[in-house]
Coordinates of C-alpha atoms in Angstrom, one line a residue:
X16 CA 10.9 -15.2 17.3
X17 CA 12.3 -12.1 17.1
X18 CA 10.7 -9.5 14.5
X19 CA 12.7 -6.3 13.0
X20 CA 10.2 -3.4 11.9
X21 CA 11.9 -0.9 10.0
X22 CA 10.5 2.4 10.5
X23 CA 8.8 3.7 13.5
X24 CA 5.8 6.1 12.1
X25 CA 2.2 5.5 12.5
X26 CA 2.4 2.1 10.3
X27 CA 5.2 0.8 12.3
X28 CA 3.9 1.6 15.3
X29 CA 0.5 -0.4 13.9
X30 CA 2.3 -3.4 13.2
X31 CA 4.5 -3.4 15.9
X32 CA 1.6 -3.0 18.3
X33 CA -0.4 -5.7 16.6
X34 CA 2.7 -8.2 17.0
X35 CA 3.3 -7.6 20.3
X36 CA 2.1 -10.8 22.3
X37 CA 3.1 -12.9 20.1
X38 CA 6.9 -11.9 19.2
X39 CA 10.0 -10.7 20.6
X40 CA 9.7 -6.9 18.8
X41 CA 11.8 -4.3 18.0
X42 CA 11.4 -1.2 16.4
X43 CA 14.8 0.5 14.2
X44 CA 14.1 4.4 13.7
X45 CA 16.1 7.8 13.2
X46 CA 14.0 9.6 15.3
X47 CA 13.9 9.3 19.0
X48 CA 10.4 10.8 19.5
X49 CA 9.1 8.2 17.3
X50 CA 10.8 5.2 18.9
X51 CA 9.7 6.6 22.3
X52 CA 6.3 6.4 21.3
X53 CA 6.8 2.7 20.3
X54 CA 8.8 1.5 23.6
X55 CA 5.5 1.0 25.6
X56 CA 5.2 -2.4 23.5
X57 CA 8.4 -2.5 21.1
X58 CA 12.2 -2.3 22.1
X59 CA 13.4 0.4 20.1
X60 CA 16.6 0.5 18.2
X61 CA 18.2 4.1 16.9
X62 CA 19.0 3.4 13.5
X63 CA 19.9 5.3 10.4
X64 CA 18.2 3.0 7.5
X65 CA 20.3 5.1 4.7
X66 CA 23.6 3.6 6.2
X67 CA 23.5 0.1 4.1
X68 CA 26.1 -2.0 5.8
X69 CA 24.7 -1.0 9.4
X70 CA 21.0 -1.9 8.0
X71 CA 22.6 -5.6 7.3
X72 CA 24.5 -5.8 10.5
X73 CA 21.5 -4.7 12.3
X74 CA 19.0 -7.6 10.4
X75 CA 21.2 -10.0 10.9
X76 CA 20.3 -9.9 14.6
X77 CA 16.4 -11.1 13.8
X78 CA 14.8 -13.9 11.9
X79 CA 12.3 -11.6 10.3
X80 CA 12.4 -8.0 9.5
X81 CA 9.2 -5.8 8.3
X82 CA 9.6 -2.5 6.5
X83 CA 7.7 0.0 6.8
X84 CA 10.2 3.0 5.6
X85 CA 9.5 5.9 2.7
X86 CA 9.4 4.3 -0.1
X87 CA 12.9 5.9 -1.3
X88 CA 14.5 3.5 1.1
X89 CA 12.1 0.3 0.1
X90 CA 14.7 -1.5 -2.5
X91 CA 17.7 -1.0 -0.2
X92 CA 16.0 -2.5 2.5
X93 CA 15.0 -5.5 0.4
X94 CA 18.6 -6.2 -0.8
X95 CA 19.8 -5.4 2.9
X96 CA 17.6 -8.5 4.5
X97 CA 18.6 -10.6 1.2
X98 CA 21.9 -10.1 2.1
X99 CA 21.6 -10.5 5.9
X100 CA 19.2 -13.8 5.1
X101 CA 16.6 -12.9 6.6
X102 CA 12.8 -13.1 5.5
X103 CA 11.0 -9.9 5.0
X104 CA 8.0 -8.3 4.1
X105 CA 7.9 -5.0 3.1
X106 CA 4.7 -2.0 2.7
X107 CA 6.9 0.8 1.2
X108 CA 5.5 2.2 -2.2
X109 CA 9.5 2.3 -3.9
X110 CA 10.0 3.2 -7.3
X111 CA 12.5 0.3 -7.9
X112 CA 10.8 -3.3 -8.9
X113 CA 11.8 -5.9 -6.5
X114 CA 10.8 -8.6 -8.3
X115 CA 14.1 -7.8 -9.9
X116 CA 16.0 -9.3 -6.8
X117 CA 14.0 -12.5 -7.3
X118 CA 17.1 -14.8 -8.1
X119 CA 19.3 -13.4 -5.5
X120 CA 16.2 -14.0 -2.7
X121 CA 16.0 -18.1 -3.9
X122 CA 19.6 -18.8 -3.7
X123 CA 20.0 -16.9 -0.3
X124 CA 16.9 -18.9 0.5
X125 CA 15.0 -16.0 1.8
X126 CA 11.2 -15.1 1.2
X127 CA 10.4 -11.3 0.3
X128 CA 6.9 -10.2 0.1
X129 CA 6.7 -6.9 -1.2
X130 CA 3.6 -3.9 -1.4
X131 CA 2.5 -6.1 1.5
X132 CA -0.1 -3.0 2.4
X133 CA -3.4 -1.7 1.5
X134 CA -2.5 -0.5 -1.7
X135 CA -0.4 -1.7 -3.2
X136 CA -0.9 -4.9 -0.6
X137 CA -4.5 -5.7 0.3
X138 CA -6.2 -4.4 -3.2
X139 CA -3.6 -6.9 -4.7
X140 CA -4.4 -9.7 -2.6
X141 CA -8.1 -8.8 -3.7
X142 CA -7.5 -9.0 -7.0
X143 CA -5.9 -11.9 -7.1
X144 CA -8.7 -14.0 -5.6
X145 CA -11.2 -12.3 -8.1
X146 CA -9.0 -13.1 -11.1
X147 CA -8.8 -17.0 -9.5
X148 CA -12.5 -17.4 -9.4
X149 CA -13.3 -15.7 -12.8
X150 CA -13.4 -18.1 -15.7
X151 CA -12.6 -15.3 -18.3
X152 CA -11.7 -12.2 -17.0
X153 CA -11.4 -9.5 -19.3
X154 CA -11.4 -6.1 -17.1
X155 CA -9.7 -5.4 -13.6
X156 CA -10.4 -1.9 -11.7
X157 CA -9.1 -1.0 -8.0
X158 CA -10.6 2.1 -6.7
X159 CA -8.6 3.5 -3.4
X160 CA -8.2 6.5 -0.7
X161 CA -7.9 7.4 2.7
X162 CA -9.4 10.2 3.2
X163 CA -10.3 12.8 5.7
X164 CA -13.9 12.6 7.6
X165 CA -13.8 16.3 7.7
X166 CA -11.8 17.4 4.9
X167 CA -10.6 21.3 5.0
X168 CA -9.7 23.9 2.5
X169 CA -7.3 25.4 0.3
X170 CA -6.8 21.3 -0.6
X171 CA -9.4 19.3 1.1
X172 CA -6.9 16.5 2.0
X173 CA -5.1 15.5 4.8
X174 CA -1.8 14.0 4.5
X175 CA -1.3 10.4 6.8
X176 CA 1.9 8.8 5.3
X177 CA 4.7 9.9 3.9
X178 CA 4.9 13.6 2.3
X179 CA 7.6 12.8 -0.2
X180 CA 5.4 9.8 -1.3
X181 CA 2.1 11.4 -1.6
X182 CA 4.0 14.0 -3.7
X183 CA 5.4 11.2 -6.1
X184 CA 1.6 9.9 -6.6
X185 CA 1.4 13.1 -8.6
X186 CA 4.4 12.5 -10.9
X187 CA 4.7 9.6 -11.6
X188 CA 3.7 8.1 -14.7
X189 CA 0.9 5.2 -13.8
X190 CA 1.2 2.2 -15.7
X191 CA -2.2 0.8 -16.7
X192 CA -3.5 -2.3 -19.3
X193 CA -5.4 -0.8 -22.3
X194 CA -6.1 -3.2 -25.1
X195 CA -3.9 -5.4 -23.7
X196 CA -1.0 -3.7 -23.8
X197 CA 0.9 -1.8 -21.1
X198 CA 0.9 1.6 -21.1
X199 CA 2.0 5.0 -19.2
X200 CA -0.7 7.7 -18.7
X201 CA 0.0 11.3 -16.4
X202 CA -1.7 10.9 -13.5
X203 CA -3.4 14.4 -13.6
X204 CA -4.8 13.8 -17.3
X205 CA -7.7 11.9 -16.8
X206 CA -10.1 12.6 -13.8
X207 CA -13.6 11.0 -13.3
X208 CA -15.9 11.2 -10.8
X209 CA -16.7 7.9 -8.8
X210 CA -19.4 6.9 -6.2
X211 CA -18.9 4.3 -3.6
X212 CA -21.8 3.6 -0.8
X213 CA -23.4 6.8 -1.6
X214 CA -20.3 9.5 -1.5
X215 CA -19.1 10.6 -4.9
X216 CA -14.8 11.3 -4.9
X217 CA -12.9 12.9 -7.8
X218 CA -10.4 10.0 -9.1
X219 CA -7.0 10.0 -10.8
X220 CA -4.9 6.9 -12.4
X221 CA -2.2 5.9 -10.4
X222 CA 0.5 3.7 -10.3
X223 CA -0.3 0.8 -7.9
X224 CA -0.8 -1.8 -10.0
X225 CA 2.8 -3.1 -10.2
X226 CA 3.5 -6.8 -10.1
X227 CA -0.4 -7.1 -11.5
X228 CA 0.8 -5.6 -14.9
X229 CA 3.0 -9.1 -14.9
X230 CA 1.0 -11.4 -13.2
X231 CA -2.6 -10.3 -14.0
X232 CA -3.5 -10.3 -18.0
X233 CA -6.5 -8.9 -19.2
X234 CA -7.6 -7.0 -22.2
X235 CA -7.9 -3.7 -19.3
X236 CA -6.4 -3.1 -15.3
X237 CA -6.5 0.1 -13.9
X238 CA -6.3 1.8 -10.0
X239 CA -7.8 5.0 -9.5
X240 CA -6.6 7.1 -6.3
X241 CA -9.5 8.7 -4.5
X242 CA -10.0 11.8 -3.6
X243 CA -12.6 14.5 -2.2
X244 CA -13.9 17.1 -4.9
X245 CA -11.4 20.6 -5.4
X246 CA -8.5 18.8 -4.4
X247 CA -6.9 17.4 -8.0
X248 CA -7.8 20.7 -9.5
X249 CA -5.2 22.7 -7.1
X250 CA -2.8 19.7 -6.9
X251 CA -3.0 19.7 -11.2
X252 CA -2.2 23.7 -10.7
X253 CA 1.0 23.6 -8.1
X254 CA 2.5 20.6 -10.4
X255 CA 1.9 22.8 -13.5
X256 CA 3.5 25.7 -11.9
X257 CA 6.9 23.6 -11.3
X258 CA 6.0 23.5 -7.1
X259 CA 6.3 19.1 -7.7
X260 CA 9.6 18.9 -9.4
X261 CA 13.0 17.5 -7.5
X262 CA 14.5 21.0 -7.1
X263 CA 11.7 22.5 -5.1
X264 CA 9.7 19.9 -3.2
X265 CA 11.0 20.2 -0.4
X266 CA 10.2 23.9 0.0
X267 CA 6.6 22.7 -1.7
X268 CA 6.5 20.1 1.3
X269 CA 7.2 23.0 3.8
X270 CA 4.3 25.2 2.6
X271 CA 1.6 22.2 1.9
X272 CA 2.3 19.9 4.8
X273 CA 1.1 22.4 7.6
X274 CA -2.3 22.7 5.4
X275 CA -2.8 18.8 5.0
X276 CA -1.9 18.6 8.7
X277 CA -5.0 18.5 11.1
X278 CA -7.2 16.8 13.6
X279 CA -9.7 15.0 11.8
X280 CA -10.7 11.2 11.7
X281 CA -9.3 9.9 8.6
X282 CA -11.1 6.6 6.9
X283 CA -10.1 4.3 4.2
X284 CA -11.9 3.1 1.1
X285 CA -10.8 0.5 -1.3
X286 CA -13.3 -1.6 -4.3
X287 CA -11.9 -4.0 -5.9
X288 CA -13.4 -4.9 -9.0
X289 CA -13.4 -7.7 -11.5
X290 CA -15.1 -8.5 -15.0
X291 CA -16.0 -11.2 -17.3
X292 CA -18.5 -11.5 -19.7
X293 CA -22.4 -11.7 -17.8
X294 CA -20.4 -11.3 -14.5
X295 CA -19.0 -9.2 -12.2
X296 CA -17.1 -9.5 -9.1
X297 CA -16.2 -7.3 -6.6
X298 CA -14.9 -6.3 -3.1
X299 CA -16.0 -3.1 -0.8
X300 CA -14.2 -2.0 1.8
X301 CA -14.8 1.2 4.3
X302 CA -12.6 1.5 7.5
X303 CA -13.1 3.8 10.2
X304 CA -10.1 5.4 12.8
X305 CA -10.0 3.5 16.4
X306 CA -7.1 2.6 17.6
X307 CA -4.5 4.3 15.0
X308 CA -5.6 5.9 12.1
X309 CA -7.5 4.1 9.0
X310 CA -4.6 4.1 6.8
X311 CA -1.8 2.9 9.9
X312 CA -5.0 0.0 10.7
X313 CA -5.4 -1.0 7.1
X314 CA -1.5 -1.2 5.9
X315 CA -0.2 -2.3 9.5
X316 CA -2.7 -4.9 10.2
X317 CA -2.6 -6.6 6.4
X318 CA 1.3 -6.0 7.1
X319 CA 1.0 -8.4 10.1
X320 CA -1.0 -10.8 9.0
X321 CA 1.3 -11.2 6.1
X322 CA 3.8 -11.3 8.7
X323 CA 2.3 -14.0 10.6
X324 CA 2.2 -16.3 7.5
X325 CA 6.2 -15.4 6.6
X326 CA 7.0 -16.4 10.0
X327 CA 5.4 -19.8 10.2
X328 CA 6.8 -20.9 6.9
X329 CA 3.6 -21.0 4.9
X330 CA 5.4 -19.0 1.7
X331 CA 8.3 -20.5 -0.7
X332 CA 11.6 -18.9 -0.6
X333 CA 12.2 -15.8 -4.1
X334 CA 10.4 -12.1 -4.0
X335 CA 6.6 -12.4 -3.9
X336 CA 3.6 -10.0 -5.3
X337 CA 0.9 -10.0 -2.9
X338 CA -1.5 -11.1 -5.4
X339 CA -0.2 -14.7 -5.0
X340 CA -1.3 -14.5 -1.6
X341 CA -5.1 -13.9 -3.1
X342 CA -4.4 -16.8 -5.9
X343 CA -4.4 -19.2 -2.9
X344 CA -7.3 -20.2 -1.3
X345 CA -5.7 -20.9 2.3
X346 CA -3.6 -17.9 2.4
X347 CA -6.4 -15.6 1.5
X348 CA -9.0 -16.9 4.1
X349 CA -6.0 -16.6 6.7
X350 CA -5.2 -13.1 6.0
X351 CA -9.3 -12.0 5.6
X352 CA -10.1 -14.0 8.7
X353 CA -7.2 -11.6 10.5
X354 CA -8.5 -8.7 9.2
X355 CA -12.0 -9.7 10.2
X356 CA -11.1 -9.9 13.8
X357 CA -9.7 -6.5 13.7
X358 CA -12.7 -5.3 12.1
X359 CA -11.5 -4.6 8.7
X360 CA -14.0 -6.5 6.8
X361 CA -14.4 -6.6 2.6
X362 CA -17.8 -7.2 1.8
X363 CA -18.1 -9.4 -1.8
X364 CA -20.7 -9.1 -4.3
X365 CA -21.4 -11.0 -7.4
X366 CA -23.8 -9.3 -10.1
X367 CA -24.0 -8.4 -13.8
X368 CA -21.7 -5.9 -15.6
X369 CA -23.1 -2.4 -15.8
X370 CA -25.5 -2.4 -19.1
X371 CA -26.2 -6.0 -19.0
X372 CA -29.7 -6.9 -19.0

């Protein structure tokens, strides 16, 4: 089968490497540095992904097609492949809701599995297995970072994705279940501490939680972003100061990049939790660098096993939220048993709520 991956950074490259023995892969990128990088294991393809009729043209080409662009070019991509029909999964984190391009994917009979990921992706699929198995579930939290091992000053972070997107974690409004009801809350107005196997993080509400805010309904959901102590307080201070709006981000993005830009080891952490009256039920996750970085390992790899389930037909033809993939028993144990071998392994627990006797 030959297999499209849009986008040829370090989660590309991930997937791409992780697909290689298995699939005729190619690799479409701007940037010839990056696409030399992949041609060890990948045929690369120059590609501008902003040029929408060449983006169809190109997918037409391939039976399946994987994105794995900035978020900004995420929706595009989708109705690209839709029109091309061709299959897709996609990890980018785009504003746009794709679920909105569900009855044009079912009558070009095409499957689109979107926020296919770690987070939005994996902490989905989580989620959705927790809210199978509880009887009654009344609460829903997802706790996620990647972080640095050896996090360094002025902002104690280290960036491993997109810029532009880690910016836009700070902006925009994250959608959240209170009461039952949807609501919006800043991002930067509410910030806890959180411990998870023994380190303690600063966390801020984001807006990951997507398709769950349909799909998932519970008197309270929530994902909290984590992050290493002094870092939200400076981030809080540059947005205040008018450094994160449209007009001067990308001379914010000049000055902050180069200081979130080092050698360190980075890891990834993700808990999944889920409530019910007398229970609790959660997942725990902690991933290390080997290969490629935590965050490339964690998105790329849940990415390709995705991929791998796409491919052999296993998934109905419309736009799906990875939390479907967790409702179902098979596809969940296919996807953790993946992950397993690549040693990315969520450990679950079962126990009573905090303040229960």
């Amino acid at each position: 089968m030959k297999v499209l991956i849009l986008g040829a950074g370090n989660v590309g490259k991930a997937i791409a490497w992780d697909l290689r023995d298995e699939f005729n892969v190619h690799v479409a990128d701007l940037s010839g540095d990056r696409l030399r990088a992949v041609s060890e294991f990948a045929t690369p393809i120059k590609l501008d992904a902003s040029r929408f009729d060449k983006l169809v043209e190109v997918i037409r080409g391939f039976e399946l097609v994987i994105g794995a662009l900035p978020g900004r070019f995420g929706y595009s991509a989708i109705k690209a492949a839709i029109k091309a029909g061709v299959d897709m999964v996609d990890v980018s984190f785009m504003p746009e809701n794709p679920l909105e391009l569900r009855e044009e994917a079912e009558n070009a009979q095409v499957t689109v599995i979107f926020d296919a990921g770690f987070a939005p992706g994996l902490s989905h699929i989580l989620m959705g297995r927790i809210w199978n198995e509880l009887d009654d579930m009344s609460e829903g939290y997802i706790y996620v970072g990647n972080l640095p091992r050896e996090p360094r000053p002025p902002l104690y972070h280290r960036i491993t994705w997109s810029p532009k997107d880690f910016i836009e974690e700070y902006t925009r409004p994250a959608r959240v279940i209170r009461r039952g009801e949807v609501r919006a809350v800043d991002p930067l107005s509410e910030i806890k501490a959180v411990e998870i196997e023994g380190s303690t993080f600063e966390a801020f509400p984001s807006d990951g939680l997507r398709s769950l805010l349909e799909s998932v309904r519970v008197d309270k959901l929530e994902e909290w972003t984590l992050r290493w102590p002094g870092h939200l307080e400076k981030v809080k201070v540059l947005r205040e100061l008018g450094f994160f709006k449209p007009e001067h981000v990308d001379k914010t993005l000049d000055v902050i990049t180069p200081l979130m830009t080092y050698d360190s080891p980075d890891f990834s952490v993700m808990r999944v939790v889920g409530r019910e009256p007398g229970k609790e039920m959660s997942y725990t996750l902690l991933d290390g660098e080997r290969e490629f970085t935590s965050m490339a390992r964690v998105t790329g790899y849940t990415a390709s096993a995705i991929a791998r389930l796409v491919a052999e037909g296993s998934c109905i033809f419309g736009v799906i939220p990875p939390e479907i993939l967790g409702m179902r028993i098979d596809t969940f144990k296919r996807i953790l048993d993946e992950l397993e071998e690549r040693g990315i392994n969520p450990r679950r627990e079962e126990h009573a709520p905090p303040g229960d006797s």
